[in-house]
Amino acid sequence: MDPEVARTARESLDLAFHMSNILDTGLDRHTLSILIALCQQGINPEALAAVIKELGREPPPKPVVP
Amino acid sequence: MDELQDQQALLDLVKDLVHRLNPNTTTTQFAQSLKYATRILTSRMTPSIATDEAAMAESIKRSLVNEGNSSDALAFADLYTKFTSKSGFGSIKNKWAVLYLLKVVAEDRRAANKSDSRASSGLFASTVCGGLPVVFDEKSSGAKKTLDRSRSGSNGVLLVSKDSENLWEIAAREYVDLVREESEVSEGVLVRDVLYACQGIDGKYVKFDKNYDGYVLLDSVKVPRATRVMVRKVCELGWLFRKVRGHVSESMDRFPAEDVGTIGQAFCAALQDELSEYYKLLAVLEAQANNPIPMVSEAGNSGNYLSLRRLAVWFAEPVVKMRLMAVLVDSCKVLRGGAMAGAIHMHAQHGDPLVQEFMRCLLRRVCSPLFEVVRSWVLEGELDDIFGEFFILGQPVKAESLWREGYRLHDGMLPSFISQSLAQRILRTGKSINFLRVCCEDQGWAVAAEEAAAAVGTTTKRYGLGYGETDALEALIAEAAKRIDKHLMDVMYKQYKFKDHCLAIKRYLLLGQGDFVQYLMDIVGPELSEPANTISSFKLAGLLESAIRSSNAQYDDADILDRLKVKMMPHGTGDRGWDVFSLEYDARVPLNTVFTESVMGRYLRIFNFLWKFRRVEHSLIGAWKTMKPNRITSNFLTKQEGSIKFQFVSTLRRCQVLWVEMNHFVTNLQYYIMFEVLEVSWANFVDEMDSARDLDDLLAAHEKYLQSIVEKSLLGERSQTLCKTLFLLFDLILQFRSHADRLYEGVHELQARTAVSALSSRGRTKTRQKQNDDTSWGGGGRKALTKLAGEFLQTIGQDLENISKEYSSTLEGFIGQLPMQQHVDLKFLVFRLDFTEFYSRLRLGK
C-alpha cells in the first residue's frame, strides 16, 4: 500500500477513535476499524449499531433448540 | 465474481465483528450471534434519515453541549473538522455513516446506563424507553422474534434503543410511512407539476380542466385530500397567469390591425415585464425543486428544498400581484386609450402599499404615451394620434373655423386623473398654438413654449413627464397656457389690431360715425328710392367713396376703409333700394374667427334696423325743413278768407302737432339706441376686451356684446311683436312725410298760382321782396282756386287725420307693450317716451 494512503487511513482511524472516545461509545480501535469498513461497504449504520447493542449485552441470546 | 467476493468479504467482516464483540462465547453461541447479526443487518438496508454529514455533526455537538460537556463539544468539533478534511485514498468515504454510527452507539450506551436508574431519566425515557425495555427484559426471547420491521412502523426492538431525543424522529418516521402509503405520487413530482401549471403548461398529474376552469389534480391520481386541496390552491396562480398571458398575446396578435392603441401596447409591455419577473422567480423555484424533499428533517436542515407548503408561501406575493393584473386585464378588455388609463387609475386607489407601489409602476408605463401626447400638444401644438386614443379630437377645417370647430374634447377618452378644467386648458393651449401657426402665421409661440417649459423645470424634450406627477403636469400646462395666451392676445391686438377693427365696425356698420352716415344718406337716398333691380352696385360703391372722402372718415386707417363695402342683398321684384342696401365689413383671417358669417349676419340685421331708423329720422328732418315757418306760408295764412283760412290753419296745425309727436318719439328712440344701447354695450365690451386673457374669453365677450345690442334694440326673439309695431310706426312716419310733403307742395303751388294771377291782374306791383308781397287772390280765378284749395286741404286734412289716429293707437300699443319686456333698459325707453305719463293716462282714460 502506498505510505501516503496508509498514513491517511491511520490518521482517519485515529480521529474516529478520538471522537468515539469523546462520545463514550465503548468501542475499541479494532472494532471501530471493522465497523468503518462495514460502513464503507454500505451497511446501514443503524443496523450496525443495533448489532453492537444486541451482541454487546451480557445475557447471551436464547439458544435456539429445536 | 466481484459481487461474490464482496459478499464474502462482508461476511468475514461481520464474523470478525461478532467475535470481537463477544469474545468469550462458544461456537454455537457464536453461530447464533452471527445469524442474529445478519438478520439485523439485512432487515434494515436504508437509513431512515437523510444523509447530511454536517447536520449529523451538528447534532452530535448539540447533544454534547446539552449534557454540559462544552469542552467535549469543542474537542469534537475540532476533530470533526480534521476528519472531514481527510480526503483521497485511504480516507473514510462514508463519513456520515461513521458519525451516525458513533452517535447511535453512544446514545444506546447512554440509554442502557440510564435505564438502570430510572429515577434519573426524564419523563419520556421512563414512559417510552423505560417501559419498553422492561417489556423486552421479561419477554426477551419473544421480542427478539419481532425483529422484522412491520409496516405499521412500530419497530419494537429498535425503537427501544432510542431515547427521549428521538421521539420526534419516531413520530416523523411513522408519519413518513403513512404518507408513503397514501400517495402514489411523491410530493416532489407534484411540486414540479404545480410549477409547470403555474407557467400555464399542463403537467403529468396536474392539468387544466375546462369545465372547472382551473388547474386540478387528476382524479385518477391517489393523493390525500389535503394535498389535493393544497394543489388546487396553489394552482390559482396558474389560472391567473393564463388569463394575463392570454391577454398579452392576444393584444400582440391584434396589434397590426391597429385596434390596440399605444396605451394598450404600453399596458401589455408593463404586463410582460411583470411576467418576466415572475418567470425569474419560477426559475429559482424550479432549481430548488430539484432537491429532494426530506421527509423527516431535523431542525438544522433549512436547505433549499421545495414542498407544496413552501411553494404556497413563496407564491403568496406573486399571487397578489397576478390577481391585480388579472383584474386589470378584465376591466381593460374593451377599453382603449385614455379610458383605459382612467380605469387603471381607479384600481390604483388602494390602501395596501404593495398594491400601490405595483400600480404606480404599472401606471407610469401605461400613461407615458398619453403624457407624451399631452406634452407635444401643449408645447408644440402637434396632435399625433393615430389610434384615436387622445381626448382631443381634431378635424380638418378651414382656417376661419379653426378656433371654434377645429378641435374638441372627447370625454370618453379623458382619464380620470385629468380634471375637466385641466382638459379645457390643455385644449385651449394647443388650439392657440395651432391658431397662431395657421391663421396668424406667427412663429413666436415656440419661444413662449420654451419659456414655459423652462419655468416649470421640464424640458421640451420627450418623456419629461410621467404619471404621478399630475402636479408637474398642471404646472406645465398653467405656465404654457399663460404664456401662449398672452402671446396670442398680443398678436391679435398688436399685429392684427383687433380693437381697431371692432371700433371701425361700430362706426360704420353700427352707424356710429354720424357725419359719414348723414352724408351717405343724403347722396344715396335718391338712388335707393328706385326699384332694386335697377340700381347698380358700382354706382353705389362710388357714392360710398365720395361719402367717405367728404366726412371725417377719410382720416381713418386705409386698411380699415378698404374693408368697407357696399352689399346688395338678394331682392325680389317689388323691393326698393332701401330694402336691399347694406354695408359690409370684410374681416379676413384671423379676425374672421371672431367675425364669422353668422356674426356678420347679425351685424347686418342690426345695420338694417339702424339704417331704416335713420331713414325715418332723415325724412322727418326733411319734413321739418319744409315745415319751417316761412314767408310763403305765413303770407298764405294772412291773406285768406275765413273758412279756407281756418281750414288751412287747422291742417297746418295738425300737421305740425303730428310732426312734433313723431319727432319726440323718434328722437327719444334714437337717443336710447345710440347711447343707452350701443355706447354702453361698447364700453362694457372694451372693458372685457382689456381683461380677456385668451381667445375664448374674447369670443365670449364679443358674443355678449352683440347679444345685448340685439336684445336691447328690440331685435331679439322675445320682442318680435314689438319690433313689428315699431316697423309699422316707421311706415306711418314715412307716410306722414309724404303727406306733409304733398301738403306743402300743394301750398306752394297754390301760392305760386295766386302769385301768378296776382301778377297777371296787377302786374305793376313790384315784388321786390316776397315777404312784402301783397298777395291776395283777387281776380277771376279766385273762386276756382279757393275751391281747389278747399278740396285739397280737405283731402290732406283727412289723410293727416287718418295717419294721426293710426299713429296714436300704434304708439300707445307700442308703449303699452314695452314694460312687459324682460330687459331692464327698455324700461328706460318707456321712461323717456312717456316721461309725463301722457300716453299711459291716455290709455287709462280710454
Short mmCIF file of C-alpha atoms in Angstrom, two decimals, chain B residues 14-266:
data_model
loop_
_atom_site.label_atom_id
_atom_site.label_comp_id
_atom_site.label_asym_id
_atom_site.label_seq_id
_atom_site.Cartn_x
_atom_site.Cartn_y
_atom_site.Cartn_z
CA VAL B 14 -19.24 -9.44 10.20
CA LYS B 15 -17.77 -12.62 11.65
CA ASP B 16 -14.87 -10.64 12.88
CA LEU B 17 -17.12 -8.07 14.46
CA VAL B 18 -19.21 -10.56 16.21
CA HIS B 19 -16.15 -12.23 17.51
CA ARG B 20 -14.80 -9.02 18.82
CA LEU B 21 -17.97 -8.07 20.50
CA ASN B 22 -18.45 -11.35 22.19
CA PRO B 23 -15.06 -12.78 22.71
CA ASN B 24 -15.98 -15.33 25.29
CA THR B 25 -18.65 -17.31 23.57
CA THR B 26 -18.86 -20.85 22.45
CA THR B 27 -19.14 -21.76 18.85
CA THR B 28 -22.87 -22.38 18.96
CA GLN B 29 -23.38 -19.09 20.64
CA PHE B 30 -21.14 -17.58 18.07
CA ALA B 31 -23.12 -19.09 15.22
CA GLN B 32 -26.33 -17.87 16.76
CA SER B 33 -24.97 -14.44 17.25
CA LEU B 34 -23.77 -14.43 13.70
CA LYS B 35 -27.16 -15.40 12.38
CA TYR B 36 -28.82 -12.85 14.55
CA ALA B 37 -26.42 -10.20 13.41
CA THR B 38 -27.02 -10.91 9.76
CA ARG B 39 -30.72 -10.80 10.25
CA ILE B 40 -30.46 -7.39 11.81
CA LEU B 41 -28.19 -6.19 9.11
CA THR B 42 -30.34 -7.38 6.28
CA SER B 43 -33.55 -6.16 7.75
CA ARG B 44 -32.60 -2.58 7.55
CA MET B 45 -30.86 -1.71 4.37
CA THR B 46 -31.53 2.00 4.07
CA PRO B 47 -31.14 4.60 6.71
CA SER B 48 -34.19 6.35 7.86
CA ILE B 49 -32.81 9.83 7.83
CA ALA B 50 -31.20 11.97 5.20
CA THR B 51 -27.53 11.71 4.58
CA ASP B 52 -26.31 15.00 5.77
CA GLU B 53 -22.93 14.94 7.33
CA ALA B 54 -22.83 18.45 8.59
CA ALA B 55 -26.19 18.15 10.23
CA MET B 56 -25.09 14.97 11.87
CA ALA B 57 -22.01 16.58 13.30
CA GLU B 58 -24.09 19.48 14.47
CA SER B 59 -26.49 17.24 16.21
CA ILE B 60 -23.71 15.37 17.97
CA LYS B 61 -22.19 18.61 19.09
CA ARG B 62 -25.50 19.81 20.35
CA SER B 63 -26.14 16.72 22.31
CA LEU B 64 -22.75 17.07 23.89
CA VAL B 65 -23.45 20.64 24.80
CA ASN B 66 -26.82 19.68 26.21
CA GLU B 67 -25.17 17.30 28.53
CA GLY B 68 -22.98 20.08 29.76
CA ASN B 69 -19.79 18.91 28.13
CA SER B 70 -18.97 22.04 26.18
CA SER B 71 -15.27 21.29 26.27
CA ASP B 72 -16.01 17.92 24.79
CA ALA B 73 -18.10 19.56 22.19
CA LEU B 74 -15.29 21.86 21.23
CA ALA B 75 -12.88 18.99 21.06
CA PHE B 76 -15.29 17.07 18.94
CA ALA B 77 -15.73 19.98 16.63
CA ASP B 78 -12.04 20.21 16.21
CA LEU B 79 -11.72 16.56 15.47
CA TYR B 80 -14.56 16.66 13.08
CA THR B 81 -13.01 19.41 11.03
CA LYS B 82 -9.87 17.40 10.78
CA PHE B 83 -11.83 14.32 9.99
CA THR B 84 -13.72 15.87 7.13
CA SER B 85 -10.62 17.37 5.70
CA LYS B 86 -9.25 13.93 5.06
CA SER B 87 -9.94 13.01 1.52
CA GLY B 88 -8.49 10.89 -1.16
CA PHE B 89 -7.30 7.33 -0.98
CA GLY B 90 -7.27 5.69 2.32
CA SER B 91 -9.76 8.05 3.83
CA ILE B 92 -13.15 7.15 5.00
CA LYS B 93 -15.63 7.70 2.26
CA ASN B 94 -18.86 7.36 4.07
CA LYS B 95 -18.13 9.77 6.82
CA TRP B 96 -21.71 10.38 7.54
CA ALA B 97 -22.29 6.74 8.24
CA VAL B 98 -19.40 6.64 10.66
CA LEU B 99 -20.61 9.63 12.54
CA TYR B 100 -24.09 8.33 12.68
CA LEU B 101 -22.87 5.03 13.90
CA LEU B 102 -20.88 6.60 16.67
CA LYS B 103 -23.78 8.71 17.66
CA VAL B 104 -26.23 5.88 17.81
CA VAL B 105 -23.88 3.64 19.72
CA ALA B 106 -23.21 6.40 22.21
CA GLU B 107 -26.88 7.01 22.64
CA ASP B 108 -27.54 3.37 23.09
CA ARG B 109 -24.95 3.15 25.77
CA ARG B 110 -26.31 6.15 27.47
CA ALA B 111 -29.77 4.73 27.28
CA ALA B 112 -28.58 1.45 28.65
CA ASN B 113 -26.88 3.21 31.53
CA LYS B 114 -29.82 5.39 32.21
CA SER B 115 -32.35 2.65 32.13
CA ASP B 116 -30.68 1.17 35.13
CA SER B 117 -31.53 4.18 37.17
CA ARG B 118 -35.00 5.08 36.19
CA ALA B 119 -35.32 7.98 38.52
CA SER B 120 -32.69 9.96 36.72
CA SER B 121 -34.24 9.91 33.31
CA GLY B 122 -36.82 12.25 32.01
CA LEU B 123 -40.43 11.56 31.51
CA PHE B 124 -40.01 10.28 28.00
CA ALA B 125 -37.39 7.82 28.96
CA SER B 126 -39.44 6.27 31.67
CA THR B 127 -42.61 6.07 29.73
CA VAL B 128 -41.34 5.28 26.31
CA CYS B 129 -37.94 3.84 26.61
CA GLY B 130 -38.19 2.77 30.16
CA GLY B 131 -41.35 0.87 29.61
CA LEU B 132 -40.31 -0.97 26.57
CA PRO B 133 -37.05 -2.32 27.91
CA VAL B 134 -39.00 -3.75 30.77
CA VAL B 135 -41.20 -5.46 28.31
CA PHE B 136 -38.19 -6.61 26.48
CA ASP B 137 -36.48 -7.96 29.55
CA GLU B 138 -39.42 -10.01 30.51
CA LYS B 139 -40.15 -11.23 27.10
CA SER B 140 -36.74 -11.00 25.74
CA SER B 141 -36.97 -14.04 23.59
CA GLY B 142 -40.35 -13.26 22.23
CA ALA B 143 -39.47 -9.76 21.41
CA LYS B 144 -36.48 -10.84 19.53
CA LYS B 145 -38.67 -12.59 17.16
CA THR B 146 -40.30 -9.37 16.24
CA LEU B 147 -37.18 -8.21 14.65
CA ASP B 148 -38.67 -7.71 11.30
CA ARG B 149 -39.82 -4.30 10.88
CA SER B 150 -43.55 -4.20 10.31
CA ARG B 151 -45.31 -1.81 8.11
CA SER B 152 -47.18 -0.32 10.98
CA GLY B 153 -43.94 1.27 11.87
CA SER B 154 -43.60 0.14 15.44
CA ASN B 155 -40.10 -1.14 15.36
CA GLY B 156 -40.20 -2.73 18.73
CA VAL B 157 -36.63 -3.61 19.48
CA LEU B 158 -35.03 -0.88 17.59
CA LEU B 159 -37.31 1.82 18.90
CA VAL B 160 -36.49 0.89 22.39
CA SER B 161 -32.92 1.65 21.72
CA LYS B 162 -33.66 5.26 21.14
CA ASP B 163 -34.02 7.70 23.93
CA SER B 164 -36.05 10.81 24.56
CA GLU B 165 -34.39 12.92 21.98
CA ASN B 166 -35.58 10.72 19.24
CA LEU B 167 -39.28 10.99 19.95
CA TRP B 168 -39.74 13.47 17.20
CA GLU B 169 -37.89 11.20 14.88
CA ILE B 170 -40.09 8.34 15.83
CA ALA B 171 -43.22 10.28 15.15
CA ALA B 172 -41.80 11.63 11.94
CA ARG B 173 -40.86 8.22 10.73
CA GLU B 174 -44.36 6.98 11.41
CA TYR B 175 -45.79 9.87 9.54
CA VAL B 176 -43.48 9.34 6.64
CA ASP B 177 -44.56 5.80 6.31
CA LEU B 178 -48.16 6.84 6.46
CA VAL B 179 -47.69 9.38 3.75
CA ARG B 180 -45.86 6.98 1.57
CA GLU B 181 -48.69 4.59 1.94
CA GLU B 182 -51.33 7.10 1.00
CA SER B 183 -49.90 8.76 -2.03
CA GLU B 184 -48.73 7.04 -5.08
CA VAL B 185 -47.14 10.19 -6.34
CA SER B 186 -44.38 11.71 -4.36
CA GLU B 187 -44.53 15.30 -3.31
CA GLY B 188 -41.53 16.27 -5.35
CA VAL B 189 -43.23 15.24 -8.54
CA LEU B 190 -46.35 17.11 -7.56
CA VAL B 191 -44.36 20.22 -6.84
CA ARG B 192 -42.75 20.08 -10.20
CA ASP B 193 -46.11 19.60 -11.86
CA VAL B 194 -47.51 22.56 -9.98
CA LEU B 195 -44.60 24.67 -11.11
CA TYR B 196 -45.40 23.76 -14.67
CA ALA B 197 -49.03 24.59 -14.10
CA CYS B 198 -48.05 28.00 -12.83
CA GLN B 199 -46.44 28.67 -16.15
CA GLY B 200 -49.51 27.64 -17.99
CA ILE B 201 -48.18 24.23 -19.04
CA ASP B 202 -50.02 21.04 -18.23
CA GLY B 203 -48.00 18.68 -16.11
CA LYS B 204 -48.22 14.89 -15.79
CA TYR B 205 -50.75 14.91 -13.00
CA VAL B 206 -51.93 18.48 -12.91
CA LYS B 207 -53.91 19.51 -15.92
CA PHE B 208 -56.14 22.38 -16.93
CA ASP B 209 -59.77 21.43 -16.64
CA LYS B 210 -62.01 23.43 -18.96
CA ASN B 211 -65.24 22.64 -17.16
CA TYR B 212 -63.90 23.66 -13.86
CA ASP B 213 -61.81 26.43 -15.43
CA GLY B 214 -58.74 25.80 -13.41
CA TYR B 215 -55.78 23.57 -12.83
CA VAL B 216 -56.67 20.40 -10.96
CA LEU B 217 -55.01 17.23 -9.92
CA LEU B 218 -56.33 14.37 -11.98
CA ASP B 219 -58.89 12.34 -10.15
CA SER B 220 -57.16 9.17 -11.14
CA VAL B 221 -54.21 10.07 -9.01
CA LYS B 222 -54.44 8.86 -5.49
CA VAL B 223 -53.34 11.53 -3.14
CA PRO B 224 -54.54 12.53 0.28
CA ARG B 225 -57.28 15.10 0.24
CA ALA B 226 -55.14 17.70 1.94
CA THR B 227 -52.64 17.52 -0.86
CA ARG B 228 -55.37 17.84 -3.42
CA VAL B 229 -56.72 20.94 -1.78
CA MET B 230 -53.27 22.41 -1.48
CA VAL B 231 -52.54 21.77 -5.13
CA ARG B 232 -55.72 23.47 -6.14
CA LYS B 233 -54.98 26.48 -4.01
CA VAL B 234 -51.53 26.91 -5.36
CA CYS B 235 -52.72 26.46 -8.91
CA GLU B 236 -54.89 29.54 -8.67
CA LEU B 237 -51.73 31.32 -9.65
CA GLY B 238 -51.63 29.24 -12.79
CA TRP B 239 -55.16 30.28 -13.72
CA LEU B 240 -54.40 33.94 -13.20
CA PHE B 241 -51.22 33.60 -15.16
CA ARG B 242 -53.07 32.07 -18.07
CA LYS B 243 -55.50 34.94 -18.12
CA VAL B 244 -52.86 37.60 -18.09
CA ARG B 245 -50.65 35.93 -20.63
CA GLY B 246 -53.64 35.25 -22.84
CA HIS B 247 -54.47 38.93 -22.89
CA VAL B 248 -50.92 39.92 -23.67
CA SER B 249 -50.56 37.52 -26.57
CA GLU B 250 -53.97 38.47 -27.87
CA SER B 251 -53.04 42.10 -27.93
CA MET B 252 -49.83 41.31 -29.68
CA ASP B 253 -51.76 39.46 -32.33
CA ARG B 254 -54.25 42.24 -32.77
CA PHE B 255 -51.65 44.94 -32.96
CA PRO B 256 -51.18 45.05 -36.71
CA ALA B 257 -54.90 45.56 -37.10
CA GLU B 258 -54.45 48.86 -35.30
CA ASP B 259 -57.13 48.03 -32.86
CA VAL B 260 -54.83 48.17 -29.92
CA GLY B 261 -53.58 51.66 -29.35
CA THR B 262 -50.38 52.92 -27.87
CA ILE B 263 -51.73 52.82 -24.38
CA GLY B 264 -52.87 49.25 -24.83
CA GLN B 265 -49.43 48.39 -26.03
CA ALA B 266 -47.79 50.10 -23.11
#
